[in-house]
CSV table of C-alpha atoms in Angstrom, one decimal:
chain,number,residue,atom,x,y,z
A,1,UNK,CA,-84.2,40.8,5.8
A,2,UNK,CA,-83.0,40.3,2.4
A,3,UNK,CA,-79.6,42.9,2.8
A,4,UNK,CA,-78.9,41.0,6.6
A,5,UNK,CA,-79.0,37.7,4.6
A,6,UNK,CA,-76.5,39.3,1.6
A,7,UNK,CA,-74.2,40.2,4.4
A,8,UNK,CA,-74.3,37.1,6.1
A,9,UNK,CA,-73.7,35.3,2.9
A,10,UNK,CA,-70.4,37.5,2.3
A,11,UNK,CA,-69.2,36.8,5.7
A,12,UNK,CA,-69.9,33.1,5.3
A,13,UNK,CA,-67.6,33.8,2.1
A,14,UNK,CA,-64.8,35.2,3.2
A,15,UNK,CA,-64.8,32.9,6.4
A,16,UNK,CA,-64.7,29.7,4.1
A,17,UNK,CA,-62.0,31.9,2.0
A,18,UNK,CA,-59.9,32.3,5.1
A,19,UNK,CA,-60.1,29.1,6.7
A,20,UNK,CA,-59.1,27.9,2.6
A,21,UNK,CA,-56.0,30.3,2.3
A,22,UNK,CA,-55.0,29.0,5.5
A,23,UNK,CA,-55.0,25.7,4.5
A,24,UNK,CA,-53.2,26.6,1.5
A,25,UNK,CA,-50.8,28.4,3.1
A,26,UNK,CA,-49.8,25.1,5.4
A,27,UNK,CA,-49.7,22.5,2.2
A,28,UNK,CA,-49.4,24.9,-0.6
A,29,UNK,CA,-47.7,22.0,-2.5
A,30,UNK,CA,-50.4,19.3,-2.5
A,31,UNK,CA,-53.0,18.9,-4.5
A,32,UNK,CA,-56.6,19.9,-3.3
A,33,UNK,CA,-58.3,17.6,-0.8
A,34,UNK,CA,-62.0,17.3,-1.5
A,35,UNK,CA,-62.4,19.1,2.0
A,36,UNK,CA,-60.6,22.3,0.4
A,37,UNK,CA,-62.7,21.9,-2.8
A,38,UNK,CA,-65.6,22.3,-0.5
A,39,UNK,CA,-64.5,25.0,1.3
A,40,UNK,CA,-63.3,26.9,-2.1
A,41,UNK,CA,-67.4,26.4,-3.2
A,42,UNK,CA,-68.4,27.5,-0.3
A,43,UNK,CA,-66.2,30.7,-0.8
A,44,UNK,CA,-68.2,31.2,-4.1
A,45,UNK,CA,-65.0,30.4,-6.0
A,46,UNK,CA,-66.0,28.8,-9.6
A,47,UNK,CA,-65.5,25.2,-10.8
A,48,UNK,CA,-62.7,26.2,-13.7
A,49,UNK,CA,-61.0,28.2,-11.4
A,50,UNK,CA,-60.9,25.0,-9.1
A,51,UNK,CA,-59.9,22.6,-11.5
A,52,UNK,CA,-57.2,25.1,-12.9
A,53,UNK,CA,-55.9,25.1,-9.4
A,54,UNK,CA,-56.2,21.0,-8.5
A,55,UNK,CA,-54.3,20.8,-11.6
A,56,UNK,CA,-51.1,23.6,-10.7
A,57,UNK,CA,-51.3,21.6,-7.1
A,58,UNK,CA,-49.7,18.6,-7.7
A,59,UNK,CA,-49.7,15.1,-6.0
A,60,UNK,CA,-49.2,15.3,-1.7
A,61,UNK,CA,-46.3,13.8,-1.2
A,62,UNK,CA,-45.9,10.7,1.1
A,63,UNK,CA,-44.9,11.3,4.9
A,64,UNK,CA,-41.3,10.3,5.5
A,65,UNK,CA,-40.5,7.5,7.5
A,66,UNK,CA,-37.6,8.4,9.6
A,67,UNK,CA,-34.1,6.4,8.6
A,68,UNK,CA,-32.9,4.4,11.2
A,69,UNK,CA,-29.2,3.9,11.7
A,70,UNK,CA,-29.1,0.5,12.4
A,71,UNK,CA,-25.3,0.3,13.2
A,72,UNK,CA,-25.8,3.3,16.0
A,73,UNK,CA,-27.8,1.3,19.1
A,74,UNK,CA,-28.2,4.1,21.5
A,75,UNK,CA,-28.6,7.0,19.3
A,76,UNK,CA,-25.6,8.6,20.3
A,77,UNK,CA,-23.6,9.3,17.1
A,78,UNK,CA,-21.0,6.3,17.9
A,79,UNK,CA,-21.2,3.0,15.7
A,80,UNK,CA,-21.5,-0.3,18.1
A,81,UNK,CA,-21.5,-3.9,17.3
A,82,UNK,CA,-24.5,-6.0,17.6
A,83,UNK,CA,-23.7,-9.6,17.5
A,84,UNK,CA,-25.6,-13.1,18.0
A,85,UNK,CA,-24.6,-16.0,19.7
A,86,UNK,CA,-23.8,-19.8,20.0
A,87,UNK,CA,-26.7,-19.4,22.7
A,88,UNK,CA,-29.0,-17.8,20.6
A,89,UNK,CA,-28.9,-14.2,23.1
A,90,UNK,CA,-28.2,-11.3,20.5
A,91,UNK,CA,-25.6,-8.6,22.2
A,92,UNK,CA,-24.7,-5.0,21.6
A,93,UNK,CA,-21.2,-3.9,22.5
A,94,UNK,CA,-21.6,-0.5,23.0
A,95,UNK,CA,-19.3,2.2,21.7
A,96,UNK,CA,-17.6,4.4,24.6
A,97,UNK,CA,-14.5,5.7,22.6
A,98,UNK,CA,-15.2,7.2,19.3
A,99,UNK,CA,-15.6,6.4,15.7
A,100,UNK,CA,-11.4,6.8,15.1
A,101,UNK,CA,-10.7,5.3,18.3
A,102,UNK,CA,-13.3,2.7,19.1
A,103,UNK,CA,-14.1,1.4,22.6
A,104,UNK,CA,-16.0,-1.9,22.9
A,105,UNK,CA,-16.5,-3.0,26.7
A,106,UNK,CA,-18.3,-6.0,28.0
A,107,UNK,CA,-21.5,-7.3,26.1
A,108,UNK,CA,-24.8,-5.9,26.9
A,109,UNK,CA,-28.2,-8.6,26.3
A,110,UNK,CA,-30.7,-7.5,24.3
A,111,UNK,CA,-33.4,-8.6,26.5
A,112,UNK,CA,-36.4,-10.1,24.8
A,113,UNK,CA,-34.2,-10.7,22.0
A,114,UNK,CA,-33.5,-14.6,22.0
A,115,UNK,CA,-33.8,-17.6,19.6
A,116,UNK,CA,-32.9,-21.2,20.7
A,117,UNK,CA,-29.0,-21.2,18.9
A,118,UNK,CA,-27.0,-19.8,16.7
A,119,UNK,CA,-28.2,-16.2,16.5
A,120,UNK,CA,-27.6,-14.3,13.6
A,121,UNK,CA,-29.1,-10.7,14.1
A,122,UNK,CA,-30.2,-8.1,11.3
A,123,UNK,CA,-30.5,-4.6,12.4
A,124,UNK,CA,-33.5,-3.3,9.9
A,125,UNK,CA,-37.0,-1.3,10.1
A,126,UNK,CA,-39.2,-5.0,9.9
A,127,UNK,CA,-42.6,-2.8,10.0
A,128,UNK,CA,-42.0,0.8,8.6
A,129,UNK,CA,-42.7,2.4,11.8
A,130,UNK,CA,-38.9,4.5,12.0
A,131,UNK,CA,-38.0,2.4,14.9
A,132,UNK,CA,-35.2,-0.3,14.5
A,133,UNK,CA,-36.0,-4.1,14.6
A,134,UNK,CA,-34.2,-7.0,14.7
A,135,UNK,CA,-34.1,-10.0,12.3
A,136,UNK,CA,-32.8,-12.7,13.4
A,137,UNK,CA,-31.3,-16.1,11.8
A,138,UNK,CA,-30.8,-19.4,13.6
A,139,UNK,CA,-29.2,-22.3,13.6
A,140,UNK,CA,-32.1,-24.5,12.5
A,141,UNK,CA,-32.6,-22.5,9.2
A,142,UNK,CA,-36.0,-20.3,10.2
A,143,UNK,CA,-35.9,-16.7,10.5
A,144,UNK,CA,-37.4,-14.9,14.1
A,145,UNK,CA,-38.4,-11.0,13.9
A,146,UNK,CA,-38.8,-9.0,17.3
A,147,UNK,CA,-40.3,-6.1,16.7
A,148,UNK,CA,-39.2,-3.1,18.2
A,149,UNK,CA,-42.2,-1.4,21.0
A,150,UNK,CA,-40.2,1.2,22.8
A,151,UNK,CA,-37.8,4.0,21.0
A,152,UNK,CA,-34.7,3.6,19.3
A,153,UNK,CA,-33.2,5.4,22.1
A,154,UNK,CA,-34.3,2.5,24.2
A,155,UNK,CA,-36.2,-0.2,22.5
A,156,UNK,CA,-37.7,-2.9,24.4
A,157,UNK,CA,-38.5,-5.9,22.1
A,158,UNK,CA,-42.0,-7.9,21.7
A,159,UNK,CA,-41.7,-11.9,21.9
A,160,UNK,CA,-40.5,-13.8,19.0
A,161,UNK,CA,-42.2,-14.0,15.8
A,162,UNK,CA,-41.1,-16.9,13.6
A,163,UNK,CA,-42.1,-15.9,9.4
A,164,UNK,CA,-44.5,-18.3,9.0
A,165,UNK,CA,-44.7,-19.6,11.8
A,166,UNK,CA,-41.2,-21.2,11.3
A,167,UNK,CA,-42.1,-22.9,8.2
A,168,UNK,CA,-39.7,-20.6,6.3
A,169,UNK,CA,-36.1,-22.3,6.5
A,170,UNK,CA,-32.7,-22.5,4.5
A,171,UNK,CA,-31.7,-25.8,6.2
A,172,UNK,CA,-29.0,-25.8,8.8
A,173,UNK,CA,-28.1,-22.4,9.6
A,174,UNK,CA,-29.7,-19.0,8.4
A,175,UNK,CA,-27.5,-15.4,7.9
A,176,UNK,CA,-30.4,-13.1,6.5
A,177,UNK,CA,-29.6,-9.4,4.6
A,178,UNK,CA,-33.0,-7.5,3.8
A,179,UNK,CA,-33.3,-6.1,0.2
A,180,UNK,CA,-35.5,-4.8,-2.0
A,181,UNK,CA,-34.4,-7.6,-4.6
A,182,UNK,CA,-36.9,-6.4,-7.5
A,183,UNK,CA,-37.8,-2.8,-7.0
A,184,UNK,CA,-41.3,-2.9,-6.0
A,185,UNK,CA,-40.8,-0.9,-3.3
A,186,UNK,CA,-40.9,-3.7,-0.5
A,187,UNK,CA,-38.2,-6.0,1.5
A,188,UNK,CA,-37.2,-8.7,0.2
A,189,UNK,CA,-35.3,-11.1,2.4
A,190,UNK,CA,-31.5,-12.4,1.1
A,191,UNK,CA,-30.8,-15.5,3.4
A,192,UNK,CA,-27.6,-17.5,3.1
A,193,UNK,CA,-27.4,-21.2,4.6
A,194,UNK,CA,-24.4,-23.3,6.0
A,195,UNK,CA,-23.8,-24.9,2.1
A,196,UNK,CA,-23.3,-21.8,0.8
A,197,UNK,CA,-26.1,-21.1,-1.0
A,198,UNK,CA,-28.6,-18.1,-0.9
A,199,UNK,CA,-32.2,-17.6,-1.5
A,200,UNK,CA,-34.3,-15.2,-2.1
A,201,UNK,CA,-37.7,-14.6,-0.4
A,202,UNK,CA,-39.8,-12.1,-2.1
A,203,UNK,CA,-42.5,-10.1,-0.4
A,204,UNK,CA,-45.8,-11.6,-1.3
A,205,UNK,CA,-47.3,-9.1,1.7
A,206,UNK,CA,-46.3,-5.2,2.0
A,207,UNK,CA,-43.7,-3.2,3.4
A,208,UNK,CA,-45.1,-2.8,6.8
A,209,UNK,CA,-46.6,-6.1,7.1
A,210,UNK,CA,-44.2,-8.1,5.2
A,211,UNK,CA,-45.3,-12.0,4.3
A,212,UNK,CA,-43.5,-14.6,1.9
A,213,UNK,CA,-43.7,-18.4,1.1
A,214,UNK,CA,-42.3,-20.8,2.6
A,215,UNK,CA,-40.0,-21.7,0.0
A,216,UNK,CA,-37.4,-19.4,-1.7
A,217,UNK,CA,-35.8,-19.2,-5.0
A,218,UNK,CA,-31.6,-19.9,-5.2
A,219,UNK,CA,-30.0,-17.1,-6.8
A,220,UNK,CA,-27.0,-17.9,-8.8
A,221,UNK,CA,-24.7,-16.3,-5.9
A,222,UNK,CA,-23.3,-19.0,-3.6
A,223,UNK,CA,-19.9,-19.3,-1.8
A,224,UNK,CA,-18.0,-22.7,0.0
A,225,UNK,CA,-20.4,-23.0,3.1
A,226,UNK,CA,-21.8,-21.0,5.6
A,227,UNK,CA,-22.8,-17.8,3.7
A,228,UNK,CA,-23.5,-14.7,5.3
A,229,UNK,CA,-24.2,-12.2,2.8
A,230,UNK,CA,-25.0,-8.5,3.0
A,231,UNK,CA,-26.0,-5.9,0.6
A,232,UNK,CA,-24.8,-3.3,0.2
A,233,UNK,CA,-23.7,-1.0,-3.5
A,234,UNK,CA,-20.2,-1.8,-3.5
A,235,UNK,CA,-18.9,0.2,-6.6
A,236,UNK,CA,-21.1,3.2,-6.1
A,237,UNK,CA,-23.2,3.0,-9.3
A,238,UNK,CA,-26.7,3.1,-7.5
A,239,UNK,CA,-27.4,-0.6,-7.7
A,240,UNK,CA,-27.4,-3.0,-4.9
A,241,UNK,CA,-24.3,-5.7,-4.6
A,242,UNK,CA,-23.5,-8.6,-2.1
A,243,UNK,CA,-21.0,-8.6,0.0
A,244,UNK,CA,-20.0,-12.4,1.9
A,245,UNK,CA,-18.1,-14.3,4.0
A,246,UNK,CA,-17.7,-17.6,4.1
A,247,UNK,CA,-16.5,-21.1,5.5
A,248,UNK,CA,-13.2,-20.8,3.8
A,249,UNK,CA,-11.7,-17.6,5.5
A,250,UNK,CA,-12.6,-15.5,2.1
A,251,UNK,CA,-14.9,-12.7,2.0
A,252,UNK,CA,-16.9,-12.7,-1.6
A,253,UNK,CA,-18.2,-9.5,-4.0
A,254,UNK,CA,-20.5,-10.2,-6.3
A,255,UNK,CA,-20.6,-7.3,-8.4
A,256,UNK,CA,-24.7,-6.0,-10.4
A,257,UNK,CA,-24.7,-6.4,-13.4
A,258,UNK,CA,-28.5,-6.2,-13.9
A,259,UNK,CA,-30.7,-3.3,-12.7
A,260,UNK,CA,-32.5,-2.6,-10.2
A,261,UNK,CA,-35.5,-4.7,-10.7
A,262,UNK,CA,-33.4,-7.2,-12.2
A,263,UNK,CA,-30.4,-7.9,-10.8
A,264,UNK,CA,-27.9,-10.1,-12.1
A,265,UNK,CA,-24.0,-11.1,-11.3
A,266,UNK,CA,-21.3,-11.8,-12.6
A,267,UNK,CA,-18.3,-13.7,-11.3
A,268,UNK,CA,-17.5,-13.7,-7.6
A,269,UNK,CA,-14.3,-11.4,-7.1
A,270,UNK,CA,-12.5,-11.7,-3.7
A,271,UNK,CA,-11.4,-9.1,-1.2
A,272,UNK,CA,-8.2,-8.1,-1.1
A,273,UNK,CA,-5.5,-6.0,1.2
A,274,UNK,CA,-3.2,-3.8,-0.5
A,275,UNK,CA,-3.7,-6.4,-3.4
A,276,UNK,CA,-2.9,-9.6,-1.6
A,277,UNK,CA,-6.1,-11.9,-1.4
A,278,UNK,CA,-7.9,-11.6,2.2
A,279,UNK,CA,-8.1,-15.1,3.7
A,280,UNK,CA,-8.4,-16.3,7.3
A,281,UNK,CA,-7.9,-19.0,9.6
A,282,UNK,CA,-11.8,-20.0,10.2
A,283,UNK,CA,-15.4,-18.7,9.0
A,284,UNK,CA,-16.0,-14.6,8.4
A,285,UNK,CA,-19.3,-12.6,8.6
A,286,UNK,CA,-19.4,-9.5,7.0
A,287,UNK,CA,-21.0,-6.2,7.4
A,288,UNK,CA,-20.7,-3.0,4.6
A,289,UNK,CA,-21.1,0.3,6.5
A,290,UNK,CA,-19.6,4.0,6.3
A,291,UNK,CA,-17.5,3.3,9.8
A,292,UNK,CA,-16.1,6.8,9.3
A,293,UNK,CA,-19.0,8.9,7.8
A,294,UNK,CA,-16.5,9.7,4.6
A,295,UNK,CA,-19.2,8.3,2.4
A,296,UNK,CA,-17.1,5.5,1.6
A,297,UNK,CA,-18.1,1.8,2.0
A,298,UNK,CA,-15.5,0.1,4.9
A,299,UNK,CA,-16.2,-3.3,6.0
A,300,UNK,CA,-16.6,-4.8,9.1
A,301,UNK,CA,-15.2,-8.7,9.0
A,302,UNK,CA,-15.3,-11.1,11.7
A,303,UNK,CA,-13.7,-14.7,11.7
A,304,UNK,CA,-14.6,-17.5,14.0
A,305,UNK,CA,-12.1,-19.9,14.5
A,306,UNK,CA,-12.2,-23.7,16.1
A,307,UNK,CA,-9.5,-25.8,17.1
A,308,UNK,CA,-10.2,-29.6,18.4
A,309,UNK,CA,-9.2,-29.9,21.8
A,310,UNK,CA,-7.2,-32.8,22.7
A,311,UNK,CA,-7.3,-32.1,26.1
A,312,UNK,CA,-11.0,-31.9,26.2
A,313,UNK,CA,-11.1,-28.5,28.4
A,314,UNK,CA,-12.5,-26.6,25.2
A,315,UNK,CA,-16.4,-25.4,25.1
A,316,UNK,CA,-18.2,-27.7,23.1
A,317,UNK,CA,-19.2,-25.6,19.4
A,318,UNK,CA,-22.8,-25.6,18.1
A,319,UNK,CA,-21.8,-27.6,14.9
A,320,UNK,CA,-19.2,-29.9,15.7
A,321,UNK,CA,-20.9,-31.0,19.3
A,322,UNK,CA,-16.9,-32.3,20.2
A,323,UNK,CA,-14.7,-30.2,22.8
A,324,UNK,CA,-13.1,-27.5,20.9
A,325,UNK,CA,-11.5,-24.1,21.5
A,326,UNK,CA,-13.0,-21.1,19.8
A,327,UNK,CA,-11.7,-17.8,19.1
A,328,UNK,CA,-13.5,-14.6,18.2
A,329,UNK,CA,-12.0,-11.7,16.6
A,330,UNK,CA,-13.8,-9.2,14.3
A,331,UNK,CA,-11.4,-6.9,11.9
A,332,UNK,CA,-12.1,-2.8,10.6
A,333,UNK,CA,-11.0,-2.3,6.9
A,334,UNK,CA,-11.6,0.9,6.2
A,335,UNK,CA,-12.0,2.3,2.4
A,336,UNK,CA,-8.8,4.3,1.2
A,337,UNK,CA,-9.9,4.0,-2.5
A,338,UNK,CA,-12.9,5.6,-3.5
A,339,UNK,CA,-16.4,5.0,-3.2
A,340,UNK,CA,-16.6,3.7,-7.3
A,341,UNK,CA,-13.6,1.4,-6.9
A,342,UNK,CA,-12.7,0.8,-2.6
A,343,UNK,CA,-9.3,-0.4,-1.9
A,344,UNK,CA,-8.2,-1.6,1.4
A,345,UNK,CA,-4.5,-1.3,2.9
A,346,UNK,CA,-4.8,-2.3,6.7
A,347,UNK,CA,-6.3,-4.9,8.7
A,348,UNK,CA,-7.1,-3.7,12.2
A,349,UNK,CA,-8.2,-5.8,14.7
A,350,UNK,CA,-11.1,-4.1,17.2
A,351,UNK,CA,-10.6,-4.7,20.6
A,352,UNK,CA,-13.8,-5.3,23.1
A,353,UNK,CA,-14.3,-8.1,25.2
A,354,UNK,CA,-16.3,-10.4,22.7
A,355,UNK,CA,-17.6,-13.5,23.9
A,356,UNK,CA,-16.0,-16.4,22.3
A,357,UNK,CA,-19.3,-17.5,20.8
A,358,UNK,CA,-20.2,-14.4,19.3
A,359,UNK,CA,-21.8,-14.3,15.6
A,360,UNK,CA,-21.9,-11.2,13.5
């Protein structure tokens, strides 16, 4: 009896062992769970010779979330252009050219994906899940999320989900960026408003179930009216800038000059084409992005620009409420500087069939 029970025992041991080594062998970086402590007991294995192994094992690192591309809507290695509208529908224009050569047909609804004017969409990962959502500003100041339930290959968008319950407003007109404005690891929400100011709502919640106050704090970055900023690190030194347009035709940089968990700016510089200062006829939006995957920040711009009617034949514009003609155009610049200090030599007009209300 008593040798059958020393051979079970040893058995027992080098089954625990095994199962352990296996373990091991699949997470040899991590430290030691308390399941693989028990199993290394069980193996007869002593306590100093466990702890001198939890210690050489480290800290299990956190599972990645995937990175979404949020400038890529159907996953096929093109860049399109998502855009709001006057009507509050958000649109993708997809990409059926290429990257050098870009090919922008007729304007595809996002269905589900709808607030009551004035869209203003932000393509950005709302819940942490690796699928894209969109965030969405409006015309009355609040700020919508439709959270993404399908793939990124093909989402298909939940209702409408106003941040506290729509008690979280700019004023007239919102244009939201999402940040992580203090470095604690969760989004923050940028949102500029048609007097040119923007505010900053910090995340009171966490990163996959963001929640904020209702009211946010100004930041010391403003521009004419109708601000539509976007963040993005402009001079490549790690920190995150802003990037906007504005109501006067210019598009703004306003330049870190904090850190990461503080962030600070200095004076607003303007953009400029081989060194003349960019201006246009009407509002811009603004979006930063690596158009050409050259690791350089490029910019795309768009302008909106009303005329009054006097004939009275023009669609009548969300602000104004009078007859007026509208015109939509949005502009590549791509970087031919560097990614520390971008320059810009060409404006080139990208040519889709954009609807004349469109918002980027």
């Amino acid at each position: 009896m008593r040798g059958n029970s020393f051979i079970d025992n040893s058995f027992e041991r080098i089954f625990y062992l095994l199962i352990f080594l296996v373990t091991v062998f699949v997470t040899s970086a991590y430290a030691l769970t308390p399941e693989e402590i028990l199993l290394l007991k069980r193996a007869g294995v002593p306590d100093e010779k466990i702890l001198e192994m939890q210690k050489k094992g480290g800290t299990a690192p956190q599972a990645a979330v995937p990175k979404i591309n949020p400038f890529d809507w159907n996953e096929d290695g093109k860049k399109d252009i998502i855009t709001g509208s006057d009507s509050g529908q958000v649109y993708v224009y997809l990409n059926t050219g290429t990257n050098a050569q870009p090919i922008f047909d007729k304007p595809v609804k996002i269905p589900g994906a709808e607030v009551m004017r004035l869209s203003d969409p932000y393509i950005a990962d709302w819940n942490s899940d690796g699928k894209k959502d969109i965030i969405v500003g409006q015309a009355s100041g609040e700020v919508s999320v439709f959270l993404n339930m399908g793939t990124n290959q093909s989402p298909l968008f939940a209702g409408e989900m106003k941040l506290n319950d729509g008690s979280l407003d700019v004023g007239q007109y919102s244009s939201v960026s999402v940040v992580d404005w203090n470095g604690d690891g969760k989004k923050d929400l940028l949102i500029g408003n048609s007097r040119g100011n923007i505010y900053i709502f910090f995340n009171i919640g966490t990163d996959t179930s963001p929640r904020f106050l209702d009211d946010g704090m100004k930041t010391s970055i403003s521009v004419p009216g109708y601000a539509t900023p976007f963040v993005a690190d402009w001079n490549g030194d790690g920190k995150f800038d802003v990037v906007c347009g504005s109501s006067d035709g210019r598009v703004y940089i306003f330049i870190n000059e904090g850190d990461s968990r503080n962030p600070r700016f200095g004076e607003p510089q303007t953009l400029h084409i081989n060194d003349v200062e960019f201006k246009l006829p009407g509002r811009t939006s603004v979006t930063a992005l690596d158009w050409d995957d050259d690791g350089k920040t490029d910019l795309l711009v768009s302008n909106i620009r009303v005329k009054e009617d006097t004939k009275g034949k023009g669609r009548k514009h969300s602000i104004g409420g009078r007859a007026e003609k509208v015109s939509f155009r949005i502009y590549l610049l791509l970087n031919t500087g560097t990614k520390e200090k971008p320059e810009f030599k060409e404006l080139k007009q990208i040519k889709g069939k954009f609807k004349d209300d469109a918002v980027l």
